[in-house]
Short mmCIF file of C-alpha atoms in Angstrom, two decimals:
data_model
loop_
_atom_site.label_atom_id
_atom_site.label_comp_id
_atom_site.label_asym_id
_atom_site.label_seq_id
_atom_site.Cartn_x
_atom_site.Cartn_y
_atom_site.Cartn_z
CA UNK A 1255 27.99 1.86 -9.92
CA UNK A 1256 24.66 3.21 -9.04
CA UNK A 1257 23.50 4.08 -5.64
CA UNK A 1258 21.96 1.09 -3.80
CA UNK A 1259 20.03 -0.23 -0.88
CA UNK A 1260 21.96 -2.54 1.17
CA UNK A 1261 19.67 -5.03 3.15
CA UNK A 1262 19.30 -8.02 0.34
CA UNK A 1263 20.94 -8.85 -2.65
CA UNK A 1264 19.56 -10.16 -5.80
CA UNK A 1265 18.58 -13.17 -6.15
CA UNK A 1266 16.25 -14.55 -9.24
CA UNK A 1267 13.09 -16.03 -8.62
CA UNK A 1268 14.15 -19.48 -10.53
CA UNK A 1269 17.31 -19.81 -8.24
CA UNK A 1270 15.46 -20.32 -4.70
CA UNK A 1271 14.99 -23.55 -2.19
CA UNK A 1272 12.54 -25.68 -3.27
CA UNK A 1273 9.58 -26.48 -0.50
CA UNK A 1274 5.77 -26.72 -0.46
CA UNK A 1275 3.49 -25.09 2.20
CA UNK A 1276 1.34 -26.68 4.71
CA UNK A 1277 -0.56 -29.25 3.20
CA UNK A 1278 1.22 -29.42 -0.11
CA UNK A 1279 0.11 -25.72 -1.06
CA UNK A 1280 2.39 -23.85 -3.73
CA UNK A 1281 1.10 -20.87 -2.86
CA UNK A 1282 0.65 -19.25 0.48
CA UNK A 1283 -2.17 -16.02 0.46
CA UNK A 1284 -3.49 -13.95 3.11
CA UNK A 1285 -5.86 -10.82 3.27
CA UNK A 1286 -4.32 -8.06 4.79
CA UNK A 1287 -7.08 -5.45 6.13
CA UNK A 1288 -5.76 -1.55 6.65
CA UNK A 1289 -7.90 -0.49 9.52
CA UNK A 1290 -6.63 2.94 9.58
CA UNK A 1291 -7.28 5.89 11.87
CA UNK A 1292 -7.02 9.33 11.34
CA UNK A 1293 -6.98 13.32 13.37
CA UNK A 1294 -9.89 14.64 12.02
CA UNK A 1295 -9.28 17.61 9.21
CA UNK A 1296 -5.22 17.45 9.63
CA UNK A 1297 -2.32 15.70 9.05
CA UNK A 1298 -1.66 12.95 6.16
CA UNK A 1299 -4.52 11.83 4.45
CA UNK A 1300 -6.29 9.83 2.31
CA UNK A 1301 -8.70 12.03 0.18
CA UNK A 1302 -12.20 11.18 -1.46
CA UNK A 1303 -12.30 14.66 -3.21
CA UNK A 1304 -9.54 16.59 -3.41
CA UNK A 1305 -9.31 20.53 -2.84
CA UNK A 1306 -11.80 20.95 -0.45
CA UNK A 1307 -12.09 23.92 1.32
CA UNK A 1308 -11.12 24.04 5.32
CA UNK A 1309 -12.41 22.84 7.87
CA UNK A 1310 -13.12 19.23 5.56
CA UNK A 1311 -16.24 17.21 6.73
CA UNK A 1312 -16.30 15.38 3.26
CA UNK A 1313 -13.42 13.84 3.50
CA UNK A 1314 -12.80 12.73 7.34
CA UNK A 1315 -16.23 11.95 7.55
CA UNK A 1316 -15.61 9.46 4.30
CA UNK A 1317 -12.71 8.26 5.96
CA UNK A 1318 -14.70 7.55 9.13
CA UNK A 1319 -17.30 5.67 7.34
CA UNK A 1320 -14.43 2.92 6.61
CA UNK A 1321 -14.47 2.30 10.50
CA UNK A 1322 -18.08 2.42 11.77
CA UNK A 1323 -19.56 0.41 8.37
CA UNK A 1324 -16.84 -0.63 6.43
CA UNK A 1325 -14.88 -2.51 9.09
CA UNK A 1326 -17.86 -4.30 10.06
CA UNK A 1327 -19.61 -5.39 7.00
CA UNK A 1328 -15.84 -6.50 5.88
CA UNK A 1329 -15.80 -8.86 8.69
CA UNK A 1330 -19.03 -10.86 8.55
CA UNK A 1331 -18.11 -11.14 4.78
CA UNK A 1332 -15.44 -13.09 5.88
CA UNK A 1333 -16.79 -14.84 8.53
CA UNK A 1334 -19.39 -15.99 6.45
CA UNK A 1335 -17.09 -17.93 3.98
CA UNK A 1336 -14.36 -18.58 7.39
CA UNK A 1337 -11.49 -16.84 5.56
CA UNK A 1338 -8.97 -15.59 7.95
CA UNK A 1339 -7.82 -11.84 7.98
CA UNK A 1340 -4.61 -9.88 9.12
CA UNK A 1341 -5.49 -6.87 10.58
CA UNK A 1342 -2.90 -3.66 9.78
CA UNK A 1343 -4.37 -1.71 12.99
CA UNK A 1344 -3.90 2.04 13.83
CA UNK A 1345 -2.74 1.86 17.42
CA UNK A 1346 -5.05 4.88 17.59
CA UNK A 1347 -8.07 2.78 17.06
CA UNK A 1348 -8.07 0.71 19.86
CA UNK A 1349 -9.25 4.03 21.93
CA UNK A 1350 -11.58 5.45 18.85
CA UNK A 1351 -13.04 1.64 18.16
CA UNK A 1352 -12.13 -0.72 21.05
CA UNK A 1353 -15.23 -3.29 19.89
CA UNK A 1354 -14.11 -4.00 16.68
CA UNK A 1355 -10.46 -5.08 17.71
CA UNK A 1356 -12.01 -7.45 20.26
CA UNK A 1357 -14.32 -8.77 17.78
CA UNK A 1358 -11.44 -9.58 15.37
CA UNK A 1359 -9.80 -11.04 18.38
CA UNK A 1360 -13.10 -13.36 18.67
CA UNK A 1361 -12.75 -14.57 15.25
CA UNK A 1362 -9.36 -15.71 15.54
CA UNK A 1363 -7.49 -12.94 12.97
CA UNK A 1364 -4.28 -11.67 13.43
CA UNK A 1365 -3.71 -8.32 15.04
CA UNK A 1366 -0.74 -6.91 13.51
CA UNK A 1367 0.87 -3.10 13.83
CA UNK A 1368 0.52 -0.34 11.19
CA UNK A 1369 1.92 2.25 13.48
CA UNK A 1370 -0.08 4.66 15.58
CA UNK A 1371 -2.08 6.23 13.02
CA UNK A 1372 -1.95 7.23 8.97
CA UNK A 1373 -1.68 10.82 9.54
CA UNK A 1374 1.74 10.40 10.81
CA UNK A 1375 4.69 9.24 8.39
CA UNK A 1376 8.14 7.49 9.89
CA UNK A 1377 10.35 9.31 7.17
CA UNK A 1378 12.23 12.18 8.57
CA UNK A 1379 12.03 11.22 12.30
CA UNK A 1380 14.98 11.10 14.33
CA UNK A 1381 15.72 7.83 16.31
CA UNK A 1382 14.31 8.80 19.38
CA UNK A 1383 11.20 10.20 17.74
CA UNK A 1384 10.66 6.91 15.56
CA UNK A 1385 11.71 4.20 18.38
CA UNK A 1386 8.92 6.55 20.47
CA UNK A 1387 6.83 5.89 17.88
CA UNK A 1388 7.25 2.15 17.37
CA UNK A 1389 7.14 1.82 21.02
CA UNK A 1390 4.05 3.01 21.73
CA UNK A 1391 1.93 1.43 18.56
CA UNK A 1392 3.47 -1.98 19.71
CA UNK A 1393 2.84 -1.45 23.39
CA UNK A 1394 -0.53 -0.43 23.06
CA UNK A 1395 -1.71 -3.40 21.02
CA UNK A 1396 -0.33 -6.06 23.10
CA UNK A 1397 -2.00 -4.43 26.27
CA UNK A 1398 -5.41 -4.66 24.27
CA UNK A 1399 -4.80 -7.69 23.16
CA UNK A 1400 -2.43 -9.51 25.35
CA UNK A 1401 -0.23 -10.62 22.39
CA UNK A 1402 2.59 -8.88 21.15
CA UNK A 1403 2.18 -8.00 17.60
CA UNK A 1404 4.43 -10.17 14.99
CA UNK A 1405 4.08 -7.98 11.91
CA UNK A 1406 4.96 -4.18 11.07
CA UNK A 1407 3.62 -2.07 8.16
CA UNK A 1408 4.65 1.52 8.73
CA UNK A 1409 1.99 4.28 8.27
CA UNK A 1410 2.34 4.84 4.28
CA UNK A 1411 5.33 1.98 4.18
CA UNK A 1412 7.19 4.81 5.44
CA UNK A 1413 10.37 4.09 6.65
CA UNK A 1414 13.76 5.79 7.95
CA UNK A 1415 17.39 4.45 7.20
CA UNK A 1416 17.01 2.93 10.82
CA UNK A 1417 13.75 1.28 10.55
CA UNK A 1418 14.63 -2.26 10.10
CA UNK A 1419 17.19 -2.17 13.11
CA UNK A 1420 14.15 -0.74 15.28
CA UNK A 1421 11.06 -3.13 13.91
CA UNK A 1422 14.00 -6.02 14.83
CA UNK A 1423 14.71 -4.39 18.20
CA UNK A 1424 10.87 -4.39 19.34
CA UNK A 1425 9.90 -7.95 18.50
CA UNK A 1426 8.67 -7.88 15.41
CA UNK A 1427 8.90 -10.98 13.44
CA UNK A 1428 7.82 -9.90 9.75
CA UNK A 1429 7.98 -6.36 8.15
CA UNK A 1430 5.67 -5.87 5.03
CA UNK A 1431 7.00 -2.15 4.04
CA UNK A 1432 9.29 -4.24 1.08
CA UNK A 1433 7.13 -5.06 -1.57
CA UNK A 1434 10.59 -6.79 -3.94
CA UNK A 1435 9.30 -10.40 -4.27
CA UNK A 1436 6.62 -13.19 -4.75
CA UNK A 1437 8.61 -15.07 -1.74
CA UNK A 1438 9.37 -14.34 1.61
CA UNK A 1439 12.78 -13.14 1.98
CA UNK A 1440 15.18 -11.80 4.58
CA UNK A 1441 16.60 -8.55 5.29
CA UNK A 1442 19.76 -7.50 6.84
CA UNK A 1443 20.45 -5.33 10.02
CA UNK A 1444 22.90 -4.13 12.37
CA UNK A 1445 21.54 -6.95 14.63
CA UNK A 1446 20.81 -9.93 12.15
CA UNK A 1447 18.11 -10.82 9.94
CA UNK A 1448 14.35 -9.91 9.95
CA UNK A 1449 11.63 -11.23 8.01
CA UNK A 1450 10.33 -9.25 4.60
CA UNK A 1451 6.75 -10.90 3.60
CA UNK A 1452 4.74 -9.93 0.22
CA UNK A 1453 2.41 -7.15 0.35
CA UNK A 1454 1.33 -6.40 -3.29
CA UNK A 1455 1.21 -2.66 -4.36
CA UNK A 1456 -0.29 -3.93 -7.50
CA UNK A 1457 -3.22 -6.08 -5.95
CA UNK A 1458 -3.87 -3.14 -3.41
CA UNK A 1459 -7.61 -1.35 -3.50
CA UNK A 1460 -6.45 2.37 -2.65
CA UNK A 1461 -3.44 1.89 -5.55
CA UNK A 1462 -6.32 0.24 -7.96
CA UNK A 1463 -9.09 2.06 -6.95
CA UNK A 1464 -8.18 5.49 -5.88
CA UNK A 1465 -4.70 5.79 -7.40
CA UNK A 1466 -5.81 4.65 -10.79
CA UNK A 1467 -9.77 4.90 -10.61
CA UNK A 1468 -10.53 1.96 -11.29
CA UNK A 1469 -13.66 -0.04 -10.47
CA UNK A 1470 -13.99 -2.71 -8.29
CA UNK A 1471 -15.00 -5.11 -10.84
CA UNK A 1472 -11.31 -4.69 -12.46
CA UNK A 1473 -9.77 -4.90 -8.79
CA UNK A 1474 -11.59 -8.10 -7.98
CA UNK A 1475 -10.48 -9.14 -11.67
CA UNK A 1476 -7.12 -8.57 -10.54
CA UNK A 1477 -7.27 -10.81 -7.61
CA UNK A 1478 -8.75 -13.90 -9.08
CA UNK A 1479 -6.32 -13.62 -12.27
CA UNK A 1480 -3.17 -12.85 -9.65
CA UNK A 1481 -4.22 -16.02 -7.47
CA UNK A 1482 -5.00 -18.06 -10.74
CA UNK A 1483 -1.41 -16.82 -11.90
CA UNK A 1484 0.39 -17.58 -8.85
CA UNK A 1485 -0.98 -21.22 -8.90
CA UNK A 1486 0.18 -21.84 -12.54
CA UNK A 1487 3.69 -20.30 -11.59
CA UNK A 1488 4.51 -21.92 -8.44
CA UNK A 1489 4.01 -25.65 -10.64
CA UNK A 1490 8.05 -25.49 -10.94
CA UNK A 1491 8.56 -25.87 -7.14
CA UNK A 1492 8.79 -22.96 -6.15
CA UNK A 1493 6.44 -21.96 -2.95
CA UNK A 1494 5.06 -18.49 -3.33
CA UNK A 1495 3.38 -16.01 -1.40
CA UNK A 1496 0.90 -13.45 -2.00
CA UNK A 1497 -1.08 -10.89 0.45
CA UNK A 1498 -3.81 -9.04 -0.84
CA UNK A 1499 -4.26 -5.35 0.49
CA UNK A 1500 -7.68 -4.01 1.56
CA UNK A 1501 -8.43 -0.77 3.00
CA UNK A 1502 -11.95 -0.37 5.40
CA UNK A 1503 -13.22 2.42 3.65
CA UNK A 1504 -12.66 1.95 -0.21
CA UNK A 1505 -13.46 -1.78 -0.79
CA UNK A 1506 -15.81 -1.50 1.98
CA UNK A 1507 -18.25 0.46 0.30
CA UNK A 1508 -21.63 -1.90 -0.84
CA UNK A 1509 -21.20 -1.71 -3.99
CA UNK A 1510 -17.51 -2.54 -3.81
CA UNK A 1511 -18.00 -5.60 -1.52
CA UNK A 1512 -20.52 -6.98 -3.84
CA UNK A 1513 -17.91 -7.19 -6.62
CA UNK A 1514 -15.16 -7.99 -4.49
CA UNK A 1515 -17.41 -11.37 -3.22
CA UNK A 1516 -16.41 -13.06 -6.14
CA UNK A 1517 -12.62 -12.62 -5.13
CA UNK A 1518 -13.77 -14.39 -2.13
CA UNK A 1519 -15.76 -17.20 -3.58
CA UNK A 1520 -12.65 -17.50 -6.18
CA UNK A 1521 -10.24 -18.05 -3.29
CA UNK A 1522 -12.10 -20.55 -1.54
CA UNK A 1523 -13.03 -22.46 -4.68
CA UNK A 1524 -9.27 -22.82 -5.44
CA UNK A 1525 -8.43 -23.57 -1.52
CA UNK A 1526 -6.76 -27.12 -2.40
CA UNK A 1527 -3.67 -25.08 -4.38
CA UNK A 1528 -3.81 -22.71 -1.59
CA UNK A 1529 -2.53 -22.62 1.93
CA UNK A 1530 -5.09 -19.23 3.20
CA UNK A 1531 -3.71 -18.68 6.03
CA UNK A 1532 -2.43 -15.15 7.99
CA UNK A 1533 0.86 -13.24 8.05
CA UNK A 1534 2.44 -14.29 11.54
CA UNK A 1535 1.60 -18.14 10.17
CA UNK A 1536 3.52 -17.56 6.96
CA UNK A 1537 6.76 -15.67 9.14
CA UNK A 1538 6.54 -18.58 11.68
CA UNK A 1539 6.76 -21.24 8.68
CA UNK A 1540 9.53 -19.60 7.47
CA UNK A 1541 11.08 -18.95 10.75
CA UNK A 1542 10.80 -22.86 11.56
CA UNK A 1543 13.44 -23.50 8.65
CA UNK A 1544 15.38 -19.95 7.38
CA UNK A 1545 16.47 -21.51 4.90
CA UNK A 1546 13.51 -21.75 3.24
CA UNK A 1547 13.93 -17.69 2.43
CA UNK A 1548 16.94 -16.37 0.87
#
């Protein structure tokens, strides 16, 4: 037998509980926003350019862009057509770019964790080094924010053989790091279940756009044909869910956000087959009635 992972087993897509969403909806989708903060010119990054010479202002200063423009433009976008976000915060943030959590907190989106910042991975910690970690990213947003945070997306869906025991042990309601299904679906731990929701890897701007260079005209062409997709599939009874991953400084850019409108416009043109909603709704749906995720 080949080596395997042990928290779900398989499970095809046309053997699951039939249910519908709020409001009838087949499918369930949510925008999930990476506001990410790095150390400037070391640790893990995200590159523009690659190979530049040291010490990098190119690059961290491109980076930075995504949180002082970016952020902001990406918010009035969707406050302008009332689509609800989930925010994948750096911890770090809230002391580099305290205004822009509280004006996410204003507009009703979710604040959820993406660990303390992206130029730190999970994988190869030990257990007191990661539960440090987790610790202090969750701590730290519910004392901005006065809310615990319900959802968990490690820095680079890192993860170590203990993470799911830890996210369970610190709150956490939903995980996005497994991206294995168009459903919701549960994990196992040491100390019971916990929560895995969709976060596409396809449908994701820095894997579209940076990975494979593609424009943004193809990524939003992507989103409206996955949405459009997802409709026509979830006909058989099936509820599905989808979360579409965004990243401050890559579909941020102008020319980007122009494009990526359309997406927008698609989403709320097609809002009576959708429930648009945010990632802690979709977990406390399914945590209402577990068996509605196998």
């Amino acid at each position: 037998m080949l080596p395997s992972q042990d928290r779900f087993a398989y499970r095809s897509i046309e053997d699951r509980p039939r249910f519908r969403w709020p409001n009838g909806a087949g499918v369930a989708v949510y925008f999930a926003l990476n506001v990410e903060h790095y150390a400037w010119d070391e640790g893990l990054v995200e590159d523009l350019v690659p190979g530049m010479t040291k010490p990098d202002v190119l690059n961290p200063s491109w980076r930075e862009y995504g949180t002082r423009v970016g952020a902001w433009r990406l918010l009035r976008q969707f406050e302008s057509r009332d689509l609800p976000l989930t925010i994948l915060l750096n911890s770090a943030l809230l002391d580099h770019a305290p205004d822009f959590v509280a004006a996410c907190q204003a507009l009703g989106h979710e604040i959820s964790c993406h660990g303390r910042t992206n130029s730190e991975s999970q994988a190869g910690l030990d257990e007191p080094a990661e539960r440090a970690l987790i610790a202090e990213a969750t701590a730290r947003i519910a004392q901005a924010t006065g809310t615990p945070p319900a959802g968990w997306l490690g820095p680079w869906l890192s993860e170590t053989s203990r993470t799911p025991e830890l996210i369970r042990a610190a709150g956490y309601r939903y995980i996005l790091d497994w991206c294995a299904d168009d459903q919701p679906f549960w994990l196992k731990t040491a100390d019971g279940r916990l929560l895995a929701l969709p976060y596409s890897q396809e449908v994701n701007d820095s894997v579209v756009i940076m990975g494979r260079q593609a424009s943004a005209a193809d990524f939003t062409d992507m989103v409206i044909a996955q949405v459009d997709q997802l409709i026509e599939d979830a006909k058989d009874g099936v509820a599905l869910a989808f979360g579409i991953a965004l990243h401050t400084g890559i579909i941020g850019q102008p020319f980007r956000r122009r494009q990526f409108a359309r997406a927008l416009d698609h989403v709320r043109a097609r809002a009576g087959d959708l429930w648009i909603t945010r990632g802690a709704d979709i977990a406390d749906f399914i945590h209402a009635d577990p068996s509605r995720a196998v």
